[in-house]
XYZ file of C-alpha atoms in Angstrom:
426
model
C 52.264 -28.588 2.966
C 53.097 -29.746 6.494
C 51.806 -33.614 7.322
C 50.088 -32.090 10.145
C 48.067 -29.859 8.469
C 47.305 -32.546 6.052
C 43.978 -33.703 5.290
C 43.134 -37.455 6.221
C 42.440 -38.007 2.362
C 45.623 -36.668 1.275
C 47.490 -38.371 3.899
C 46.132 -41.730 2.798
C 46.743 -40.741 -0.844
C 50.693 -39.906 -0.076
C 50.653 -43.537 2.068
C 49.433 -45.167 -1.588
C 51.657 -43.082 -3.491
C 54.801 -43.967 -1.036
C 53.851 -47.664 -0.515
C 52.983 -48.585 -4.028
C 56.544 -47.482 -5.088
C 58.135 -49.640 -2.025
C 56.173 -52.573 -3.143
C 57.637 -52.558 -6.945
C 60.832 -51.716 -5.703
C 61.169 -55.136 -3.355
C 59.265 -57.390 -6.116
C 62.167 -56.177 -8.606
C 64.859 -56.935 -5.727
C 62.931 -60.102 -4.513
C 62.018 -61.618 -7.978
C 65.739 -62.321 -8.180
C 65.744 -64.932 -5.714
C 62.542 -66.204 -5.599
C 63.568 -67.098 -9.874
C 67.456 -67.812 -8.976
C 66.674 -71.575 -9.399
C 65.419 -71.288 -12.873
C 68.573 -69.099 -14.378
C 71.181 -69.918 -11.913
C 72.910 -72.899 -14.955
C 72.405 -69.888 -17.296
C 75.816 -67.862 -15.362
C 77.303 -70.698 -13.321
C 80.236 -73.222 -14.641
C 79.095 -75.945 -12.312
C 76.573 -78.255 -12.964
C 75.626 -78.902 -9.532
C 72.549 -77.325 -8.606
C 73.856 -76.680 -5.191
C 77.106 -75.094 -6.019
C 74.922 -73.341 -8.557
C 72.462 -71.960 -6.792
C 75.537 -70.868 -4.047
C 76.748 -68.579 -7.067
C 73.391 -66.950 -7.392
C 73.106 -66.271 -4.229
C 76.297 -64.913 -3.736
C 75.553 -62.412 -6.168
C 72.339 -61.678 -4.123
C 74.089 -61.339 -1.090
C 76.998 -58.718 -3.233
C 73.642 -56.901 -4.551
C 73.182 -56.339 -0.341
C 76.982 -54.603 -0.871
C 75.564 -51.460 -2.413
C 72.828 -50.690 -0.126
C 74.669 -49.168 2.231
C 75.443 -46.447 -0.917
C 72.778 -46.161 -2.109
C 71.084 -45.201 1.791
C 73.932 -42.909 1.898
C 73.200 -40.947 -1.494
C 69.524 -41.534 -1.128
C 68.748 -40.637 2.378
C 71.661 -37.667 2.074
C 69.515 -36.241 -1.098
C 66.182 -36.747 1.466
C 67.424 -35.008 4.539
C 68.726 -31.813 1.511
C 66.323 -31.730 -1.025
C 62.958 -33.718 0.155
C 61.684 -37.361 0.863
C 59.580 -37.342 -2.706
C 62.456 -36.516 -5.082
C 64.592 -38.785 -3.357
C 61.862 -41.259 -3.986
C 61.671 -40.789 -7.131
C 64.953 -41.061 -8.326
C 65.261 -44.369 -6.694
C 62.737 -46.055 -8.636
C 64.015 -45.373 -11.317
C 67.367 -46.744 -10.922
C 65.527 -49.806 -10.131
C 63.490 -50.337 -13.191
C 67.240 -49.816 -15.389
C 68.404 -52.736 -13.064
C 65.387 -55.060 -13.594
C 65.132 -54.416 -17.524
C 68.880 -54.690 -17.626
C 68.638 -58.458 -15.916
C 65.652 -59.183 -18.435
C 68.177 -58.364 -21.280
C 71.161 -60.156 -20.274
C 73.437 -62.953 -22.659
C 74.047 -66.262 -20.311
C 77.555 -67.821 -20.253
C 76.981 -69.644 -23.378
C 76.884 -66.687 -25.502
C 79.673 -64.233 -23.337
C 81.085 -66.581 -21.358
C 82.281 -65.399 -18.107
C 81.190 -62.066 -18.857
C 77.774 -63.012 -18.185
C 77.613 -63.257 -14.584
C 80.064 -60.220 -14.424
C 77.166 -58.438 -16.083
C 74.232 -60.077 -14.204
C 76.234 -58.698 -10.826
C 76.641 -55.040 -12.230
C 72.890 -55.513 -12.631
C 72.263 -56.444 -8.987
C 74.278 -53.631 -7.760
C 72.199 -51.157 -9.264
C 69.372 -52.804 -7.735
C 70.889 -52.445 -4.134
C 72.019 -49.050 -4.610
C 68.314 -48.295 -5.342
C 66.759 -50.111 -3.422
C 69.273 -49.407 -0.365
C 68.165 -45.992 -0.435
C 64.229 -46.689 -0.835
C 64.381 -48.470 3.072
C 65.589 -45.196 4.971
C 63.028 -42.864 3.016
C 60.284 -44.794 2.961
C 60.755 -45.898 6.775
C 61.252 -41.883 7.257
C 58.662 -40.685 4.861
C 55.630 -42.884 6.959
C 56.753 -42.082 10.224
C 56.432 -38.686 9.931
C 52.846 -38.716 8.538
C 51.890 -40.733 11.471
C 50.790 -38.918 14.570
C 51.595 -39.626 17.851
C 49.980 -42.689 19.324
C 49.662 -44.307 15.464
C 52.999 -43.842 14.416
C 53.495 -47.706 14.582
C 50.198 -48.213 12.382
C 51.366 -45.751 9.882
C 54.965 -47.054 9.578
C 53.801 -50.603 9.354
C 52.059 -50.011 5.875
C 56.195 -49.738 4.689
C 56.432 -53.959 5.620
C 53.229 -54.363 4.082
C 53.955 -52.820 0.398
C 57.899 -54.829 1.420
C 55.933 -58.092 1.986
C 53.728 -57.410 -0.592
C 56.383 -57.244 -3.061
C 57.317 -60.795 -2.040
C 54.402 -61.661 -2.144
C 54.171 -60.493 -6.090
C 57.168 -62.085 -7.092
C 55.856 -65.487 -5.605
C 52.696 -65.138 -6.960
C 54.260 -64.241 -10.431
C 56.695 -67.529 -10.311
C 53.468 -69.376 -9.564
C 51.968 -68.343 -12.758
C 54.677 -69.051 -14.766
C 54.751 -71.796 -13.185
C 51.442 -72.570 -14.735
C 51.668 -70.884 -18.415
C 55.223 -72.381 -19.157
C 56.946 -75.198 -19.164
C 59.801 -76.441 -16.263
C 62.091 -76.183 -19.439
C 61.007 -73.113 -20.795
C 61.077 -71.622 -17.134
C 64.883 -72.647 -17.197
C 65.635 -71.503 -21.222
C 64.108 -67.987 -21.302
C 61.075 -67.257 -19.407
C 62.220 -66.329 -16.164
C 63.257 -63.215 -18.433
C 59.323 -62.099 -18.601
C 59.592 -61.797 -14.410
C 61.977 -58.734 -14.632
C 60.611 -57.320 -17.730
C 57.226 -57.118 -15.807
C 59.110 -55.471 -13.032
C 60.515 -53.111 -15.148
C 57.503 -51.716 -16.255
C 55.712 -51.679 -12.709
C 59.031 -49.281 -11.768
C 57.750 -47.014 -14.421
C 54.078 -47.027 -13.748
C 54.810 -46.381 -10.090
C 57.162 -43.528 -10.805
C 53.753 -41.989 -12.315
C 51.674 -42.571 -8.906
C 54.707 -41.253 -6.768
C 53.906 -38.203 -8.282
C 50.943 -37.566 -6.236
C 52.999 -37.762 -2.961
C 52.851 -34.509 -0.110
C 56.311 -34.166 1.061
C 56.142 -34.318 5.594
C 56.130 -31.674 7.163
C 59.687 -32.170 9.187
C 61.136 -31.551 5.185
C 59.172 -28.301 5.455
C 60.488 -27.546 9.414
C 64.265 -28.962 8.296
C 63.892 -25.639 5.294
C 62.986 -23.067 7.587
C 65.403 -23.687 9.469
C 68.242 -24.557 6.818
C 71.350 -21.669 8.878
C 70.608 -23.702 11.768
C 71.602 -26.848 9.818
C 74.014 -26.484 7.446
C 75.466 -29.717 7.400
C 71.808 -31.832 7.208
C 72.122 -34.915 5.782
C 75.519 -35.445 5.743
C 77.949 -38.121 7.898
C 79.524 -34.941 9.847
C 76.162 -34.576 11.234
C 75.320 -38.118 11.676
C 78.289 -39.067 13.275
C 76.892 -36.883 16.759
C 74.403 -39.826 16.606
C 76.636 -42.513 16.415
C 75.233 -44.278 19.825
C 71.545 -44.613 18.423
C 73.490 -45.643 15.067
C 75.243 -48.297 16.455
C 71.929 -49.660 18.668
C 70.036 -49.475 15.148
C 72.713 -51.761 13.459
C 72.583 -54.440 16.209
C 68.812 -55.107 15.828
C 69.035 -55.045 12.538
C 71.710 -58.022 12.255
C 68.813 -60.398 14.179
C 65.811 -58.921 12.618
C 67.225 -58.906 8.796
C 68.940 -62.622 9.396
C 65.142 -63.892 10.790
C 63.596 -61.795 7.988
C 65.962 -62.948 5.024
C 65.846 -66.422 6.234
C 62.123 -67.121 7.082
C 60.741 -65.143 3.977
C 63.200 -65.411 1.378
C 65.806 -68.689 2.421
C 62.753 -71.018 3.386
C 61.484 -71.312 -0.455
C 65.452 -73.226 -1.082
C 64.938 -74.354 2.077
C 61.685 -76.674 1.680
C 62.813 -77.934 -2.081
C 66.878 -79.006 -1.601
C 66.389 -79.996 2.350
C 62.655 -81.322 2.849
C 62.811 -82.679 -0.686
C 59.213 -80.584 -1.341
C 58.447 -79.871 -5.047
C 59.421 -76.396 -6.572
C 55.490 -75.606 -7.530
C 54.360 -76.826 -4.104
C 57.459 -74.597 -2.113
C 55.840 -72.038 -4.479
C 51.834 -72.418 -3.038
C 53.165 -72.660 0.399
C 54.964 -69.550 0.086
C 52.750 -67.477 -1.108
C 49.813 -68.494 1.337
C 52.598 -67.679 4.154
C 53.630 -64.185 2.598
C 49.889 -63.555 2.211
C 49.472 -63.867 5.797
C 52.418 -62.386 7.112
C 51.321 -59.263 4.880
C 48.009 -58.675 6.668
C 49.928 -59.545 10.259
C 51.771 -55.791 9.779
C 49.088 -53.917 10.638
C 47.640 -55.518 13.219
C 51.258 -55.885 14.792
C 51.642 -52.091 14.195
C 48.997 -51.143 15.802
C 49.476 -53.259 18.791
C 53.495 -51.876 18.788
C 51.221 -48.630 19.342
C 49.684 -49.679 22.579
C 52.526 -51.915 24.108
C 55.129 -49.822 23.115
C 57.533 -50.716 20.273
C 60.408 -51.594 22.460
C 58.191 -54.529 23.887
C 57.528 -54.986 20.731
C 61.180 -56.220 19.952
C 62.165 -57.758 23.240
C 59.370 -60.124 22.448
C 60.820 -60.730 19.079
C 64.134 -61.416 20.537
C 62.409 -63.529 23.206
C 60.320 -65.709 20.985
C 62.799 -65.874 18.428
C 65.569 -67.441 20.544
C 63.599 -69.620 21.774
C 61.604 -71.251 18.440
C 64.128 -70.594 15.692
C 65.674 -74.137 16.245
C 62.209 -76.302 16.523
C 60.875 -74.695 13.504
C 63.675 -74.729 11.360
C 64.671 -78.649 12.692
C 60.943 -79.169 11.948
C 60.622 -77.674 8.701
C 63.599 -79.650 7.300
C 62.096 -83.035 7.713
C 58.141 -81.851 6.965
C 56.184 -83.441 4.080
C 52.941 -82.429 4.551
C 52.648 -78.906 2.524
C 49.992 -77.688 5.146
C 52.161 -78.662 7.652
C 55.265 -76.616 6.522
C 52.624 -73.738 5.949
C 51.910 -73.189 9.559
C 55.613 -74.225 10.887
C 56.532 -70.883 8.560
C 53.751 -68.949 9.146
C 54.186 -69.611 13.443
C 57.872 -68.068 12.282
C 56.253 -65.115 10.411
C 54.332 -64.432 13.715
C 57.029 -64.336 15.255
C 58.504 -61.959 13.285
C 56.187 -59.633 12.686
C 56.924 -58.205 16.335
C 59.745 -57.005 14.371
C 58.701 -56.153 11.314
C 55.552 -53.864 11.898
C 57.134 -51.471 14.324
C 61.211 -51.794 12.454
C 61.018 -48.373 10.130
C 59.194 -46.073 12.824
C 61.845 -47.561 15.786
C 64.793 -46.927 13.359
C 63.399 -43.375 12.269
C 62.428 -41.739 15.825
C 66.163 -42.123 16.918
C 67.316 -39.273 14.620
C 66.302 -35.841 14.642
C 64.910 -34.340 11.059
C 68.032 -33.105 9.517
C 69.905 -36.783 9.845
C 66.645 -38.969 9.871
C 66.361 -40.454 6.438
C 70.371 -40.526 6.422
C 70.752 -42.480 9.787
C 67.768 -44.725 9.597
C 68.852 -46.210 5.778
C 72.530 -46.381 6.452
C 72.536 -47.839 9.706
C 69.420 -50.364 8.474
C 71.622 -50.950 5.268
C 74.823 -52.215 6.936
C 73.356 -54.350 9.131
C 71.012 -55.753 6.823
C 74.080 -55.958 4.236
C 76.447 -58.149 6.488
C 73.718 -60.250 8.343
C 70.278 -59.946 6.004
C 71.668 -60.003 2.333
C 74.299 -63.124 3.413
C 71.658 -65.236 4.649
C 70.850 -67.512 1.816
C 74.561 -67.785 1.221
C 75.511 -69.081 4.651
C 72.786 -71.116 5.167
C 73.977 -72.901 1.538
C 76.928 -72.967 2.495
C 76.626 -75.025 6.198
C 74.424 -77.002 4.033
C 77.386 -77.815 1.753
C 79.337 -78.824 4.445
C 77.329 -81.281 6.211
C 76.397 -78.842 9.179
C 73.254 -77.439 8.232
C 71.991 -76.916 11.838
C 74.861 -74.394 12.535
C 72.970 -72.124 10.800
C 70.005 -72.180 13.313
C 72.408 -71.669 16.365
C 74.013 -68.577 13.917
C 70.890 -67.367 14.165
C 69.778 -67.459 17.691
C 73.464 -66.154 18.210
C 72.239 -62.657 16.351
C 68.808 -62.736 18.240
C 70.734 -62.804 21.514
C 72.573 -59.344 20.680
C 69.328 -58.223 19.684
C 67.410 -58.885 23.118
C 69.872 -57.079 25.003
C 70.072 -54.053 22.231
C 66.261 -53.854 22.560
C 66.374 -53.447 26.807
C 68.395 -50.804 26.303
C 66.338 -48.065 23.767
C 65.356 -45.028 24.876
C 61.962 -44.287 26.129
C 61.720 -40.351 24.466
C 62.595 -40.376 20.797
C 62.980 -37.656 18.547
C 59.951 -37.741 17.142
C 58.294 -37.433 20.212
């Protein structure tokens, strides 16, 4: 059934059925680092925590290496056989990653092999969850309607955040029920159990999903495009490609860095307790959540372009006071609203990202071009963020990583003044 001739009920119902699998898919990909600091002795040799907590996140940042796969099989299987089946398949990659993490030896029982085996599971988890972006971000745009596409789209960052927001909210209770030691021994295992299980419970409510009508247009109409949904077809797009994986460097560095980074941030620079990094967090997250919609719906009535430029704008100009400020805070109130100002900031970007990315592609390339472009950018620039900031840390140069990222927020400015005013969807 076509989204147009969709009734409002069963729209809403395929928005659940879409967003409920996004959100389990980025607490299982999230939980990772928001827990890194409890398992990270577990698969490194060194006993700094620093150097440590580098190798985790290194392994994070490789997890990033398989997303651009994983949109490419994902989103090619969308734009061929459907948005829901694609869907589907994807979550349940996820939960064999997640339950495969839960199960793992550490390096005193395998040795080396142990963090050979906890990166094989991260790669799963980015070749899944790689391909869940360019659907999803596809999948919502298309049930929107002109004039509330933004709104629509916007729910994808909210089930994303919310998955965030899950996995904080799950270290917090563990936090609570176990001990710091028995956090470090074996219950960070229980987080990706419990995400395990959410993949399979959501693979039930995906089930409900109407596929959009542009799946049901793209069928009619398969002589016309033979080649739909492969890189042959996406390479006539290559210009709108290219644009896509500029702003996605700035947005996915500001994104990794203000909602995943800040956590390591707040507890190894401004000396903040774990539990209290924790609270802050997840009041932040909670926040930035709700911002989507509201964000999305003004991206609706400014126009989603303006949307970014004032992203780039704002960003450029108060990534260096709030990060300088942030690293020498001690008040946890006061290090909630220097991230949540950032989360503001960024939720210019973040409401209006999917539906911007998916109306530059025409229907038998859109789920292909919007996750693979999104995936490489957010590979080399999103993915790496926790790394490189760790690692100017390391070297006594931690500020280079705020100038890094104004540097990427420039290239997105100028990439923003130059999108189209017609997209395909229109």
């Amino acid at each position: 059934m076509p989204s147009q001739t969709l009734s409002k009920k069963q729209k809403i119902t395929s928005i659940i059925a879409a967003s409920s699998g996004n959100l389990v898919e980025w607490y299982d990909f999230y939980i990772y680092a928001f827990s890194a600091h409890y398992f990270a002795h577990h698969f490194s040799a060194s006993s700094n925590p620093t150097i440590a907590l580098i190798a985790a996140f290194a392994i994070f940042a490789l997890g990033f290496l398989m997303r651009p796969i994983g949109s490419w099989l994902f989103g090619s299987l969308a734009d061929k056989i459907g948005r829901k089946k694609s869907m589907l398949y994807s979550i349940i990659l996820m939960a064999i990653g997640s339950f495969l993490i839960a199960a793992l030896p550490t390096k005193a029982t395998l040795g080396d092999g142990a963090i050979i085996l906890l990166l094989l599971a991260r790669l799963i988890q980015g070749l899944s969850v790689g391909g869940e972006y360019g659907i999803a971000a596809t999948y919502l745009s298309e049930l929107g309607s002109k004039g509330h596409r933004g709104f629509y789209s916007s729910f994808q960052y909210v089930t994303l955040i919310g998955g965030q927001l899950l996995a904080v909210f799950s270290a917090v209770v563990m936090e609570i029920i176990f001990t710091p030691e028995e956090l470090g021994d074996y219950a960070w295992r229980i987080l990706f159990v419990f995400g395990g299980v959410l993949a399979l419970l959501s693979l039930l409510v995906r089930k409900n999903m109407h596929e959009s009508a542009n799946v049901y247009e793209g069928a009619q109409n398969i002589q016309k495009h033979k080649d739909r949904g492969s890189l042959r077809a996406l390479w006539k797009y290559k210009k709108p490609f290219l644009m896509i994986l500029g702003f996605t460097a700035g947005g996915s560095l500001c994104f990794y860095t203000f909602t995943t980074y800040t956590k390591t941030f707040m507890i190894n620079t401004a000396g903040l307790h774990s539990q209290t990094a924790n609270y802050i967090m997840l009041g932040a997250l909670f926040c930035y959540m709700l911002f989507q919609p509201l964000f999305g719906a003004l991206g609706d009535k400014i126009g989603r372009k303006n949307s970014l430029i004032l992203f780039s704008a704002l960003g450029i100009i108060a990534t260096y006071p709030i990060l300088s400020t942030l690293a020498n805070i001690q008040s946890p109130m006061g290090a909630f609203l220097i991230i949540t100002l950032s989360l503001v900031i960024l939720s210019f970007y973040t409401s209006v990202a999917g539906v911007i990315k998916a109306e530059l592609f025409p229907v038998e390339v859109r789920a292909l071009g919007t996750g693979l472009s999104y995936a490489i950018g957010n590979t080399l620039f999103g993915g790496t963020a926790p790394y490189f900031a760790l690692q100017f840390k390391s070297h006594g140069i931690e500020n280079g990583f705020f100038i890094y990222i104004i540097i990427m927020l420039v290239l997105c400015f100028a990439i923003a003044w130059c999108l189209p005013k017609k997209t395909q969807l229109d």
